[in-house]
PDB file of C-alpha atoms and ligand atoms in Angstrom:
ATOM      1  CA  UNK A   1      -5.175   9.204  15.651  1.00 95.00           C
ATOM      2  CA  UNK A   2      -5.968   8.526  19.078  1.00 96.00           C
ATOM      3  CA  UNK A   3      -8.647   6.053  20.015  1.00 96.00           C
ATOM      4  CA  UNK A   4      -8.638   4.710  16.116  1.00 98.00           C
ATOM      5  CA  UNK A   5      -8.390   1.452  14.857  1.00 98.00           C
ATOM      6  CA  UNK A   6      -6.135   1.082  11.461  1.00 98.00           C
ATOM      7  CA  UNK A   7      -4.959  -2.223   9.606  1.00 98.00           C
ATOM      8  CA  UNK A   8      -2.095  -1.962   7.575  1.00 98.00           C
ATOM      9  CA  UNK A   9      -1.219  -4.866   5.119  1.00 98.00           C
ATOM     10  CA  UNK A  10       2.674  -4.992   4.032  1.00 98.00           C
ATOM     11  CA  UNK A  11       3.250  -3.930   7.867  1.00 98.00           C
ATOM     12  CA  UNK A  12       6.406  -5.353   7.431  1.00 98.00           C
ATOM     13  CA  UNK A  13       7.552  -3.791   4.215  1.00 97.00           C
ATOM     14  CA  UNK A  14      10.089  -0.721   3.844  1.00 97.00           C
ATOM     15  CA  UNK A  15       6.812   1.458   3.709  1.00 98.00           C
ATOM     16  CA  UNK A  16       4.843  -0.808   5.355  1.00 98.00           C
ATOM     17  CA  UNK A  17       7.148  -0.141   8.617  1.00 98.00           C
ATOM     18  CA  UNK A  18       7.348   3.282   8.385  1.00 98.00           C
ATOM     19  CA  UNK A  19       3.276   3.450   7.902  1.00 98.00           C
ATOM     20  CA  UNK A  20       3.062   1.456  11.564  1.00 98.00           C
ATOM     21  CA  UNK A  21       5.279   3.479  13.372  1.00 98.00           C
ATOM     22  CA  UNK A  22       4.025   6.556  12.369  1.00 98.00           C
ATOM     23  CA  UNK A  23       0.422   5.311  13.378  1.00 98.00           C
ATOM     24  CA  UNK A  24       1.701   4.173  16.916  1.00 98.00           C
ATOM     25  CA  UNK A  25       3.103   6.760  17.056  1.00 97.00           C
ATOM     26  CA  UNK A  26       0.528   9.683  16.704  1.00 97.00           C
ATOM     27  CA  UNK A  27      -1.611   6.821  19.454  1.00 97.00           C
ATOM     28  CA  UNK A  28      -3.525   4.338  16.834  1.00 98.00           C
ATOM     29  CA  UNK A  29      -3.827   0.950  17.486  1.00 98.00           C
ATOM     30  CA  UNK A  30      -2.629  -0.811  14.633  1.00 98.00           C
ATOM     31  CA  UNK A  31      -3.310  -4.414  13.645  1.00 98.00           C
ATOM     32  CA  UNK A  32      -0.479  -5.260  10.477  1.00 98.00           C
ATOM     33  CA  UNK A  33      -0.904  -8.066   7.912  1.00 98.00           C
ATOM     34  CA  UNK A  34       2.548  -9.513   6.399  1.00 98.00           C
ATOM     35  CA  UNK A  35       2.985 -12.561   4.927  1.00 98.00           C
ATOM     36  CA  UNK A  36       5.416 -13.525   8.021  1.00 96.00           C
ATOM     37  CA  UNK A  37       5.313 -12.754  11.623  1.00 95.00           C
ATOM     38  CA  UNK A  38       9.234 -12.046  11.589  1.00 95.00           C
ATOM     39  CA  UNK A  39       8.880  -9.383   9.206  1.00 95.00           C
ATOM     40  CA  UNK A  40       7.002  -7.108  11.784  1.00 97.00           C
ATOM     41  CA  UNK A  41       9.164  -8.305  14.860  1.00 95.00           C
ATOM     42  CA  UNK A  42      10.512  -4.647  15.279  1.00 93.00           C
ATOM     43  CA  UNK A  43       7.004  -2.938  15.823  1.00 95.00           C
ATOM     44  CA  UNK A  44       6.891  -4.388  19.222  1.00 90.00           C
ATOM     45  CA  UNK A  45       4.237  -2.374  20.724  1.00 95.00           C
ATOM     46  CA  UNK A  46       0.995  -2.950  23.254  1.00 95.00           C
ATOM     47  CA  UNK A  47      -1.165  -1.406  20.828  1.00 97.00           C
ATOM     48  CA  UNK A  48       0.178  -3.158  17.726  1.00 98.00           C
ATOM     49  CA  UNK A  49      -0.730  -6.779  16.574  1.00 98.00           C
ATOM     50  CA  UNK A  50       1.169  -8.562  13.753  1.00 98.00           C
ATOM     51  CA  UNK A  51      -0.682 -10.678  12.004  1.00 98.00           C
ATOM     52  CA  UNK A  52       1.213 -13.176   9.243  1.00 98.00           C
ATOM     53  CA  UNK A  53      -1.333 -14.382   6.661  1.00 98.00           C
ATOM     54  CA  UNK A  54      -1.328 -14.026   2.725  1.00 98.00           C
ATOM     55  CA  UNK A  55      -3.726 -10.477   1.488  1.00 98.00           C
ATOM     56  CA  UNK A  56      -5.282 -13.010  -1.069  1.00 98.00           C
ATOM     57  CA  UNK A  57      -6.778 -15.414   1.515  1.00 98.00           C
ATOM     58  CA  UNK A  58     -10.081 -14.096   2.185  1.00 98.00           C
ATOM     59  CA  UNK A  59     -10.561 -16.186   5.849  1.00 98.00           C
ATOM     60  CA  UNK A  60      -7.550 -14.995   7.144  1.00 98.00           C
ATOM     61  CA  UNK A  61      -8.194 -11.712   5.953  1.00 98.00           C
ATOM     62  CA  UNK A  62     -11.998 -11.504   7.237  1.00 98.00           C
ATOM     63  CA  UNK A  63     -10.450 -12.687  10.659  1.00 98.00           C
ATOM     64  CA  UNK A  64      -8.026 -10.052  10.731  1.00 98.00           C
ATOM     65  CA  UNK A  65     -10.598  -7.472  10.519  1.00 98.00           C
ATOM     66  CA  UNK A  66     -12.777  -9.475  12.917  1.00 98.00           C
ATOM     67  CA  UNK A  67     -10.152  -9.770  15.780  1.00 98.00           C
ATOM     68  CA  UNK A  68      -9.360  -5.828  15.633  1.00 98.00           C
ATOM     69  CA  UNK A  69     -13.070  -5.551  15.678  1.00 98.00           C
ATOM     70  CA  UNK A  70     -13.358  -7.405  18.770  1.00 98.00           C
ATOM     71  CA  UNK A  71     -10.440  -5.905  20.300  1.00 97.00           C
ATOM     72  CA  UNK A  72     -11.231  -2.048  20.195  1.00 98.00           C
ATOM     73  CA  UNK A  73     -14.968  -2.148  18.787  1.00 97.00           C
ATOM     74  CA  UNK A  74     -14.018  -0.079  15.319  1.00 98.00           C
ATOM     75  CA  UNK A  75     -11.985  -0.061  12.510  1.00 98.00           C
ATOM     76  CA  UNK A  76     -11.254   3.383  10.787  1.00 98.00           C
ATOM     77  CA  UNK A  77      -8.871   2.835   8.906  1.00 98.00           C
ATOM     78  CA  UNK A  78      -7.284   0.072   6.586  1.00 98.00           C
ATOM     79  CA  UNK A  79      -4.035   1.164   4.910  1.00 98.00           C
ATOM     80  CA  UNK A  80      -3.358  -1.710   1.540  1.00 98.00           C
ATOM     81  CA  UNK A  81       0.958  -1.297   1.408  1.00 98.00           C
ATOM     82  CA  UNK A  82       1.292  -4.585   0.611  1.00 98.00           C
ATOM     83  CA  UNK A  83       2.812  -5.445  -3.248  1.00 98.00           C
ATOM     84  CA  UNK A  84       5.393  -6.934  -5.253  1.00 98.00           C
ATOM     85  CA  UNK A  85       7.572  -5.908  -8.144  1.00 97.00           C
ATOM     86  CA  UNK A  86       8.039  -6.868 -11.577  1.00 97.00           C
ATOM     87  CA  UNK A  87      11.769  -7.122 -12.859  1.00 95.00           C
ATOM     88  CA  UNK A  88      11.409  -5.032 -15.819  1.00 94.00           C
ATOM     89  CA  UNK A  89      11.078  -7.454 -18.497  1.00 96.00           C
ATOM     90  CA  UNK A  90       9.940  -7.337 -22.217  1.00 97.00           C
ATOM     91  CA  UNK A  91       6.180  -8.412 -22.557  1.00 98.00           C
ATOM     92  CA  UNK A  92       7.346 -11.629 -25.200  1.00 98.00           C
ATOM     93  CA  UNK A  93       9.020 -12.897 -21.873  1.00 98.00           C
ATOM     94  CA  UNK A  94       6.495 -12.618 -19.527  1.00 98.00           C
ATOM     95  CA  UNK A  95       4.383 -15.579 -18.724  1.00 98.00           C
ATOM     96  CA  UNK A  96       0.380 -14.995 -17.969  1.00 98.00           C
ATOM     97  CA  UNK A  97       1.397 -16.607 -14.693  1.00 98.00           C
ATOM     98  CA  UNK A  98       3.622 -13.795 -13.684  1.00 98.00           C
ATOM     99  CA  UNK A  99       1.091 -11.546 -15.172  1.00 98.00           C
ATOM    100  CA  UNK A 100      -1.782 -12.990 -13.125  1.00 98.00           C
ATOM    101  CA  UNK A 101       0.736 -12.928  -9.900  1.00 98.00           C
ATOM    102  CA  UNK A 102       0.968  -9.381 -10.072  1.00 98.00           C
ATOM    103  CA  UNK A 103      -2.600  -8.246 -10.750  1.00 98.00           C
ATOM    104  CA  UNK A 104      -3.416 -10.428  -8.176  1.00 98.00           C
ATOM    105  CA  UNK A 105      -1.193  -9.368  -5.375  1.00 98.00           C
ATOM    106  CA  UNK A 106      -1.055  -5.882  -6.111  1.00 98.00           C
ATOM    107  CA  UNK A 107      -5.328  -4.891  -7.277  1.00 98.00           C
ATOM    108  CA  UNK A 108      -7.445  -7.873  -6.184  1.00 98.00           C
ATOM    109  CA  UNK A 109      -5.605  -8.009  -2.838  1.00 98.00           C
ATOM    110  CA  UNK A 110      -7.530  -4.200  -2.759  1.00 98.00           C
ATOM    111  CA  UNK A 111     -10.375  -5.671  -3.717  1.00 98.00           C
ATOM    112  CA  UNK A 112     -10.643  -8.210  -0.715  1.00 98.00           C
ATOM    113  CA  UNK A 113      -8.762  -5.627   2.237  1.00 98.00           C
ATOM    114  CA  UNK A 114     -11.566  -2.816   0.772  1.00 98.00           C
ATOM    115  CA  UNK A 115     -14.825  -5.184   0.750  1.00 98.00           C
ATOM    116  CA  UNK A 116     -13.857  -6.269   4.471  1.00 98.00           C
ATOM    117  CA  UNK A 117     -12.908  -2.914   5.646  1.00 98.00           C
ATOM    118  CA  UNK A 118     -16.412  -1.488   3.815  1.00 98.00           C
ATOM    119  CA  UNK A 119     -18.043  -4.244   5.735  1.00 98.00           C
ATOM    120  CA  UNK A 120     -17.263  -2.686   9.214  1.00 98.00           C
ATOM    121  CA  UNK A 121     -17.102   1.487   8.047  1.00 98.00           C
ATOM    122  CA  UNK A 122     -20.438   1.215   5.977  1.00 98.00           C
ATOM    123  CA  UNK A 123     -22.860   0.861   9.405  1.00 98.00           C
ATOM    124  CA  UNK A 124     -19.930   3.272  11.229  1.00 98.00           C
ATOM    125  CA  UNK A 125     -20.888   5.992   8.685  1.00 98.00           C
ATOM    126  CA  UNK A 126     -17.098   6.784   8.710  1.00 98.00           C
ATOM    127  CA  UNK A 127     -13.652   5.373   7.146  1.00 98.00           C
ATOM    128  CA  UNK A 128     -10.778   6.049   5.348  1.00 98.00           C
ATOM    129  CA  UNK A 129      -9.602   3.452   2.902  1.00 98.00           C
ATOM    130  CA  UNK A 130      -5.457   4.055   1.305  1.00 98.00           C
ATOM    131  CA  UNK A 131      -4.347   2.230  -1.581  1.00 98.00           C
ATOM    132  CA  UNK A 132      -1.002   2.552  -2.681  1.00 98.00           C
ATOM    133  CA  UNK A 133      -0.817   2.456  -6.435  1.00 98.00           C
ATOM    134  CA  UNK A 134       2.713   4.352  -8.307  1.00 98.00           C
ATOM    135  CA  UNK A 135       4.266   6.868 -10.095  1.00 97.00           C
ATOM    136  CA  UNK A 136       4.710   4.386 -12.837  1.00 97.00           C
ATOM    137  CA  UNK A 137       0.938   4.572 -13.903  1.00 98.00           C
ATOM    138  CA  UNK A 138       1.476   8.635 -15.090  1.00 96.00           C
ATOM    139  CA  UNK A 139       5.511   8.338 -15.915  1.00 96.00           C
ATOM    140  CA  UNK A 140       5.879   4.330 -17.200  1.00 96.00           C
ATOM    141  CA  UNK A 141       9.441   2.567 -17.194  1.00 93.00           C
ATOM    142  CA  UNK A 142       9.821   0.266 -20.125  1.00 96.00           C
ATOM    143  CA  UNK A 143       9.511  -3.528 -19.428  1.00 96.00           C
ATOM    144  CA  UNK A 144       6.902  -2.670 -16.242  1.00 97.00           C
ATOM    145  CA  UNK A 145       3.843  -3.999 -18.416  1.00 98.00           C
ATOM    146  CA  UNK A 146       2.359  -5.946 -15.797  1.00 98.00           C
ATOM    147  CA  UNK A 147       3.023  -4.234 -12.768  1.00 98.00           C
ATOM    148  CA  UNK A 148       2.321  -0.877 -14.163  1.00 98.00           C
ATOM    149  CA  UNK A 149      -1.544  -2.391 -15.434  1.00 98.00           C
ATOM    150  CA  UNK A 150      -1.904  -3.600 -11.331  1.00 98.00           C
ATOM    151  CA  UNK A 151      -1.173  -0.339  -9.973  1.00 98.00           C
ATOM    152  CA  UNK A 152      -3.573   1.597 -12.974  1.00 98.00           C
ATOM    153  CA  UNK A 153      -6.186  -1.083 -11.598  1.00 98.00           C
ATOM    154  CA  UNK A 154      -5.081  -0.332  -7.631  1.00 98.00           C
ATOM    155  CA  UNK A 155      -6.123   3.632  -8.811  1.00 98.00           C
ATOM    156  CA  UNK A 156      -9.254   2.997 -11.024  1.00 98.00           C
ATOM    157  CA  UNK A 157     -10.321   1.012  -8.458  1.00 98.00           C
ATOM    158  CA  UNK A 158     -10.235   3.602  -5.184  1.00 98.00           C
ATOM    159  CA  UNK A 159     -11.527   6.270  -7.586  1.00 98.00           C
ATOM    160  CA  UNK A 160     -14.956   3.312  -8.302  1.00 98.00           C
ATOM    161  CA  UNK A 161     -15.224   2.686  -4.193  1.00 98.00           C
ATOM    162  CA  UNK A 162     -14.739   6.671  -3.714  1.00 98.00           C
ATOM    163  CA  UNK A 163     -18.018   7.290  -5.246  1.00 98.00           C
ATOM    164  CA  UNK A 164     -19.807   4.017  -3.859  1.00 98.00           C
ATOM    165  CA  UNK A 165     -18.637   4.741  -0.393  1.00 98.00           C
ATOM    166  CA  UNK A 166     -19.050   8.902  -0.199  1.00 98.00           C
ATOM    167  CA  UNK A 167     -23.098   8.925   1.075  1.00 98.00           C
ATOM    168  CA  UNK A 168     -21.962   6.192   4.000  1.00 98.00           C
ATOM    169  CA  UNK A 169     -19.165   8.832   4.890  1.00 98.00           C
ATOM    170  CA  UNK A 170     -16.229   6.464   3.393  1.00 98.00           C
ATOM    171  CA  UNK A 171     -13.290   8.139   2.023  1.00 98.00           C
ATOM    172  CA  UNK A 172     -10.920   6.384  -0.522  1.00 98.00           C
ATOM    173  CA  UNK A 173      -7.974   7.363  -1.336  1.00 98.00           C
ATOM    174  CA  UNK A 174      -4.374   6.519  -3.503  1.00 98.00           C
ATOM    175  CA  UNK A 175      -0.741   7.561  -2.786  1.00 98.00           C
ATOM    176  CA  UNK A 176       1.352   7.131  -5.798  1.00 98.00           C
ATOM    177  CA  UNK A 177       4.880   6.483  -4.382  1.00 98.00           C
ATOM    178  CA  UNK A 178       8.067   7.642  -6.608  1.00 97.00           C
ATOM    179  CA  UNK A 179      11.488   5.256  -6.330  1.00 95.00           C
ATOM    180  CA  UNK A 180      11.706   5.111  -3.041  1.00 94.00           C
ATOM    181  CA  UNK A 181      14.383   3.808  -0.739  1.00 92.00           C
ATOM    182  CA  UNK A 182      13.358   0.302   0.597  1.00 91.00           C
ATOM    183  CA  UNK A 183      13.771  -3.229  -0.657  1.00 89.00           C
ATOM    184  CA  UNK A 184      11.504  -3.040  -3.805  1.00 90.00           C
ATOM    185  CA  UNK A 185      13.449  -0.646  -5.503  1.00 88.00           C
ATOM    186  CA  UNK A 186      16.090  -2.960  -6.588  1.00 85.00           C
ATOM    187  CA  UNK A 187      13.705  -5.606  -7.742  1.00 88.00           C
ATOM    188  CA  UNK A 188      12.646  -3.395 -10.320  1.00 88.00           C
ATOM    189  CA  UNK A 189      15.599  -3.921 -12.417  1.00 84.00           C
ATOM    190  CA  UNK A 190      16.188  -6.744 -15.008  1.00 80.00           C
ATOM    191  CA  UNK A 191      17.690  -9.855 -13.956  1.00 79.00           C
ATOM    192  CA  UNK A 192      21.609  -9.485 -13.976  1.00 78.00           C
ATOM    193  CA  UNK A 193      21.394  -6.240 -13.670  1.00 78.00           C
ATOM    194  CA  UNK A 194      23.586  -3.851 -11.417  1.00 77.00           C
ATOM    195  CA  UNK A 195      20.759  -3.198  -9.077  1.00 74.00           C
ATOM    196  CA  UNK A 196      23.217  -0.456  -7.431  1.00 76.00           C
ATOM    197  CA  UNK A 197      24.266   1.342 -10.328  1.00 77.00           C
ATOM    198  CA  UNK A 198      20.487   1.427 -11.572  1.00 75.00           C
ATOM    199  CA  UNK A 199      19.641   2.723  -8.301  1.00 77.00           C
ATOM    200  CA  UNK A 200      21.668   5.515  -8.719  1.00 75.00           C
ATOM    201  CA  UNK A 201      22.023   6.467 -12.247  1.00 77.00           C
ATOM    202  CA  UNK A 202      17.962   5.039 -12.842  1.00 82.00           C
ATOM    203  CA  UNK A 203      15.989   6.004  -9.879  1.00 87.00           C
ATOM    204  CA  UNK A 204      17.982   8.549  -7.843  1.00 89.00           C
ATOM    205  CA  UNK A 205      18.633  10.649 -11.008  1.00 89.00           C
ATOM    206  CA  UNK A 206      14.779  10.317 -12.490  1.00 92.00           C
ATOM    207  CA  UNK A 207      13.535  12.195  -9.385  1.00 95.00           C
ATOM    208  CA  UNK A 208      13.554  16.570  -9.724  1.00 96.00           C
ATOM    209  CA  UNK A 209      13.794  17.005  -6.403  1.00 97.00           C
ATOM    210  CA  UNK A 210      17.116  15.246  -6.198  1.00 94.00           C
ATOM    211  CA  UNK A 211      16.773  12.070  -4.105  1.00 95.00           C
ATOM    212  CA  UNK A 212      15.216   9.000  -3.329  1.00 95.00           C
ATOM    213  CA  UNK A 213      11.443   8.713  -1.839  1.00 96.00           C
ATOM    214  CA  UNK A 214      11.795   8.210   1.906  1.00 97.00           C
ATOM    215  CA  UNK A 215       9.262   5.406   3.907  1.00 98.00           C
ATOM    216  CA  UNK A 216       8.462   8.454   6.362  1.00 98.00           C
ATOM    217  CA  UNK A 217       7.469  10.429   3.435  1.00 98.00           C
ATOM    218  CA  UNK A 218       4.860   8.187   2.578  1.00 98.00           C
ATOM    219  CA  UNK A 219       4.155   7.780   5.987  1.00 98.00           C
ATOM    220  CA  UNK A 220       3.060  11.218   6.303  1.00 98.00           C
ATOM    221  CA  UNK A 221       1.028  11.517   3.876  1.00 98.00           C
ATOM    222  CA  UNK A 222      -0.827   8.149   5.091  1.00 98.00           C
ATOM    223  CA  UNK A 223      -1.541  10.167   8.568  1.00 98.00           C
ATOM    224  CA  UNK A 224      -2.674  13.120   6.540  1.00 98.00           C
ATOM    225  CA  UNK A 225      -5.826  10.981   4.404  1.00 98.00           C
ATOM    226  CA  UNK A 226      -6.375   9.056   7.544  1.00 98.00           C
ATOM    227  CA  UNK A 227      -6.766  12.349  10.042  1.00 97.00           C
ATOM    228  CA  UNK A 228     -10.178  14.463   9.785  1.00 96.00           C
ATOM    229  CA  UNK A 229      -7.586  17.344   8.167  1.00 97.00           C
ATOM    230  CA  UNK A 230      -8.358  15.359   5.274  1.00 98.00           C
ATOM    231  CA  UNK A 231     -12.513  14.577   5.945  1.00 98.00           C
ATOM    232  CA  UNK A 232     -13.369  16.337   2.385  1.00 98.00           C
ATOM    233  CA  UNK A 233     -10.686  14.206   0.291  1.00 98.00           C
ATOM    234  CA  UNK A 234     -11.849  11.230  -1.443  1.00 98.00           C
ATOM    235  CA  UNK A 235     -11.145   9.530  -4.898  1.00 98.00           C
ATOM    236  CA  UNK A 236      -8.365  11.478  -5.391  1.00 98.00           C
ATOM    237  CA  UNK A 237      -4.304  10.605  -5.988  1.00 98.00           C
ATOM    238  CA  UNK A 238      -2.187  12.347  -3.866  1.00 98.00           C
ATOM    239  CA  UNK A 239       1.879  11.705  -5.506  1.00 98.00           C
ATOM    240  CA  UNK A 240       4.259  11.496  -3.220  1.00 98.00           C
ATOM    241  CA  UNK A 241       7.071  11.610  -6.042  1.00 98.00           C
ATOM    242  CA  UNK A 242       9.496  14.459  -5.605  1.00 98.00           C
ATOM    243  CA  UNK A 243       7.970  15.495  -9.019  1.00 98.00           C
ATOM    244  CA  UNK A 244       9.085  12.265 -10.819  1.00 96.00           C
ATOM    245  CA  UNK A 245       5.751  12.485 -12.542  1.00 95.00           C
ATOM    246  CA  UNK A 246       5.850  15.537 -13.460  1.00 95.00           C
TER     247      UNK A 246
HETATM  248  N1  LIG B 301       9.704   0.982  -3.434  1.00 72.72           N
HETATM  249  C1  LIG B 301       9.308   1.691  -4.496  1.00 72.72           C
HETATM  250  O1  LIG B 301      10.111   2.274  -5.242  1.00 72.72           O
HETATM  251  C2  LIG B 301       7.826   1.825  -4.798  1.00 72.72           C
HETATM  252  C3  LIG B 301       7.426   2.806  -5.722  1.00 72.72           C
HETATM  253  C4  LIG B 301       6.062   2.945  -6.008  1.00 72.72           C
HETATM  254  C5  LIG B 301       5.149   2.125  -5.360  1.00 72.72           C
HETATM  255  N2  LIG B 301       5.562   1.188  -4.460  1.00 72.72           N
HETATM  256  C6  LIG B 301       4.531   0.380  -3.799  1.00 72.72           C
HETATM  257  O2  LIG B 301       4.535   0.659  -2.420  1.00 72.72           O
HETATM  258  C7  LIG B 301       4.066  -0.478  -1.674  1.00 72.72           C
HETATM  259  C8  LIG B 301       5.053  -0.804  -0.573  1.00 72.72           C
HETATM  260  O3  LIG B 301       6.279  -1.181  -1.166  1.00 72.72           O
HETATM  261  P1  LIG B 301       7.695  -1.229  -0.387  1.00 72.72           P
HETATM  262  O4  LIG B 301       8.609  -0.379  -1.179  1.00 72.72           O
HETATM  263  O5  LIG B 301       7.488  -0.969   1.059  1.00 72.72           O
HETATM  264  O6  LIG B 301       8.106  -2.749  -0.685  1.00 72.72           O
HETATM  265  P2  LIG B 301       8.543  -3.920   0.308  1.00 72.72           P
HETATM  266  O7  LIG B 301       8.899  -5.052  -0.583  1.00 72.72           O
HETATM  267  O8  LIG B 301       9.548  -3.412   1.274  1.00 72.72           O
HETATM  268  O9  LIG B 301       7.182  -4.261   1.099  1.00 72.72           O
HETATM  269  C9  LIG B 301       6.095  -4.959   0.539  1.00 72.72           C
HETATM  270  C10 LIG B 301       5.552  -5.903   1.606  1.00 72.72           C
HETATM  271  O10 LIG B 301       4.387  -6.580   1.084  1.00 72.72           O
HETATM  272  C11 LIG B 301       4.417  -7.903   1.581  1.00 72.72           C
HETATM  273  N3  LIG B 301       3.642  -8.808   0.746  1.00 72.72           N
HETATM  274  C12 LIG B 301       3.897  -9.163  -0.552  1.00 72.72           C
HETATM  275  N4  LIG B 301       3.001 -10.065  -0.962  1.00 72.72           N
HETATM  276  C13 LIG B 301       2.166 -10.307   0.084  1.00 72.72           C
HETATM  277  C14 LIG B 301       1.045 -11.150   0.278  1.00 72.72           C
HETATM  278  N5  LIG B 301       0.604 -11.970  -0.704  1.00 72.72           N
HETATM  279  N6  LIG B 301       0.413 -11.146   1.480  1.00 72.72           N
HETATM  280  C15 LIG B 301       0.858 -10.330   2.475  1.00 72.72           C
HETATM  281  N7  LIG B 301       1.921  -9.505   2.351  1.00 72.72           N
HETATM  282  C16 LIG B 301       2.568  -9.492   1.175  1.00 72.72           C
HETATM  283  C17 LIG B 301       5.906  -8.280   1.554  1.00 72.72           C
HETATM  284  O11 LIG B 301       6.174  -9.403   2.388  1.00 72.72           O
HETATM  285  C18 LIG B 301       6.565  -6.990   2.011  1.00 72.72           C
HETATM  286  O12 LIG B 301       6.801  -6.974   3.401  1.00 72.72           O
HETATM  287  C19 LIG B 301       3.913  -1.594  -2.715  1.00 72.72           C
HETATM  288  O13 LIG B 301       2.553  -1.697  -3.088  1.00 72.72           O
HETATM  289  C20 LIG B 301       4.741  -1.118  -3.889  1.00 72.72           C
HETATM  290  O14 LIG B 301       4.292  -1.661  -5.118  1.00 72.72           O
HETATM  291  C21 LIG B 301       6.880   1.026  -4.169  1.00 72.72           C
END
């Protein structure tokens, strides 16, 4: 990853921070969108730049992409980890607000990252876009309606921007996480729930290969669509799931 230029929105999410530090790790210069600074206060780094601004404001957003730009002269990678949750719900109690929230936050945030990232890869002749979308589109949960129709969209659309982008050399790519072990996973229960217990006897026990989805484990698999190991894979969903979809 040396010498590349990635931005990573969510930066200072469970995943989000693992996706960062993996990437400054392996020598990319990182530029991370959260909604607040303090969120990305550990990735202290002189080739990392936190930037706090909300995915659906399309100035802030543009100017993200335009100060990385500036800074190192490329951008090859944009990494979209940024997303809510829905607690699971049934669909007579869920207002169009909350449904509009999350097909906002989670799809046309992808939408706006992709069109600003295409902007700079499309004359490049090179890129690798990541969505995140999850396991929940192939194995649904009951009471997920909303978030589960954000995260089909978050697929559909990478496999629509694989094709457009493949003749300017523009790969897009999903990662469809299982339960994995960060803050999220508890919001995923209904209100009042025991967010522990579901943890455990929900999430923990739904997964075949015995535990919880680790940040680093998405991580990886990040580096993998980003590096040239993976210049022939686009429009395709790689699940990192511990066979939970299965
Ligand atoms: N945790 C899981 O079990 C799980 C499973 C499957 C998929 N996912 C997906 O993986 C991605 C990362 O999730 P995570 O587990 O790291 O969750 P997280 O809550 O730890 O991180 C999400 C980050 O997105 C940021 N964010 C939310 N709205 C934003 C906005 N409008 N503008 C900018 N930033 C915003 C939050 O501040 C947070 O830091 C999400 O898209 C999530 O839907 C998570």
């Amino acid at each position: 990853m040396e010498g590349k230029t990635v931005i990573v929105t969510g930066a200072g999410g469970g995943m989000g921070q693992a996706i960062v530090q993996k990437l400054i790790d392996e020598g990319a210069t990182v530029g991370g969108i959260d909604l607040k600074e303090e969120a990305m206060e550990g990735l202290n780094h002189d080739r990392f730049t936190a930037f706090a601004a909300d995915i659906l404001d399309e100035e802030a957003i543009a100017g993200v992409f335009r100060d990385m730009n500036e800074k190192t002269g490329r951008i090859d990678g944009l990494v979209g980890a940024a997303g809510i949750a829905q607690a699971a719900a049934p669909i007579t109690d869920v207002s169009l607000e909350q449904w509009h929230r999350l097909i906002n936050i989670n799809a046309t945030s992808l939408f706006i990252t992709s069109r600003e990232a295409a902007r700079y890869m499309k004359p490049a002749g090179k890129g690798s876009i990541i969505t995140i979308g999850s396991v929940s589109v192939t194995r649904p949960r009951p009471g997920l309606q909303a978030y589960i129709a954000s995260k089909g969209a978050a697929e559909s659309f990478t496999r629509g921007l694989a094709i457009e982008l493949a003749e300017a050399g523009v790969r897009v790519n999903t990662i469809h996480p299982g339960p994995a072990d960060t803050g999220m996973l508890s919001q995923f229960t209904a209100e009042g729930a025991d967010s522990e217990e579901a943890r455990r006897e929900i999430f923990e026990s739904s997964v075949p290969l015995g535990r919880l989805i680790q940040p680093d484990d998405i991580a990886g698999g990040v580096l993998y669509l980003l590096s040239d190991d993976a210049s022939m894979v686009t429009g395709t969903t790689l699940h990192i799931d511990g066979g939970r979809g299965l």
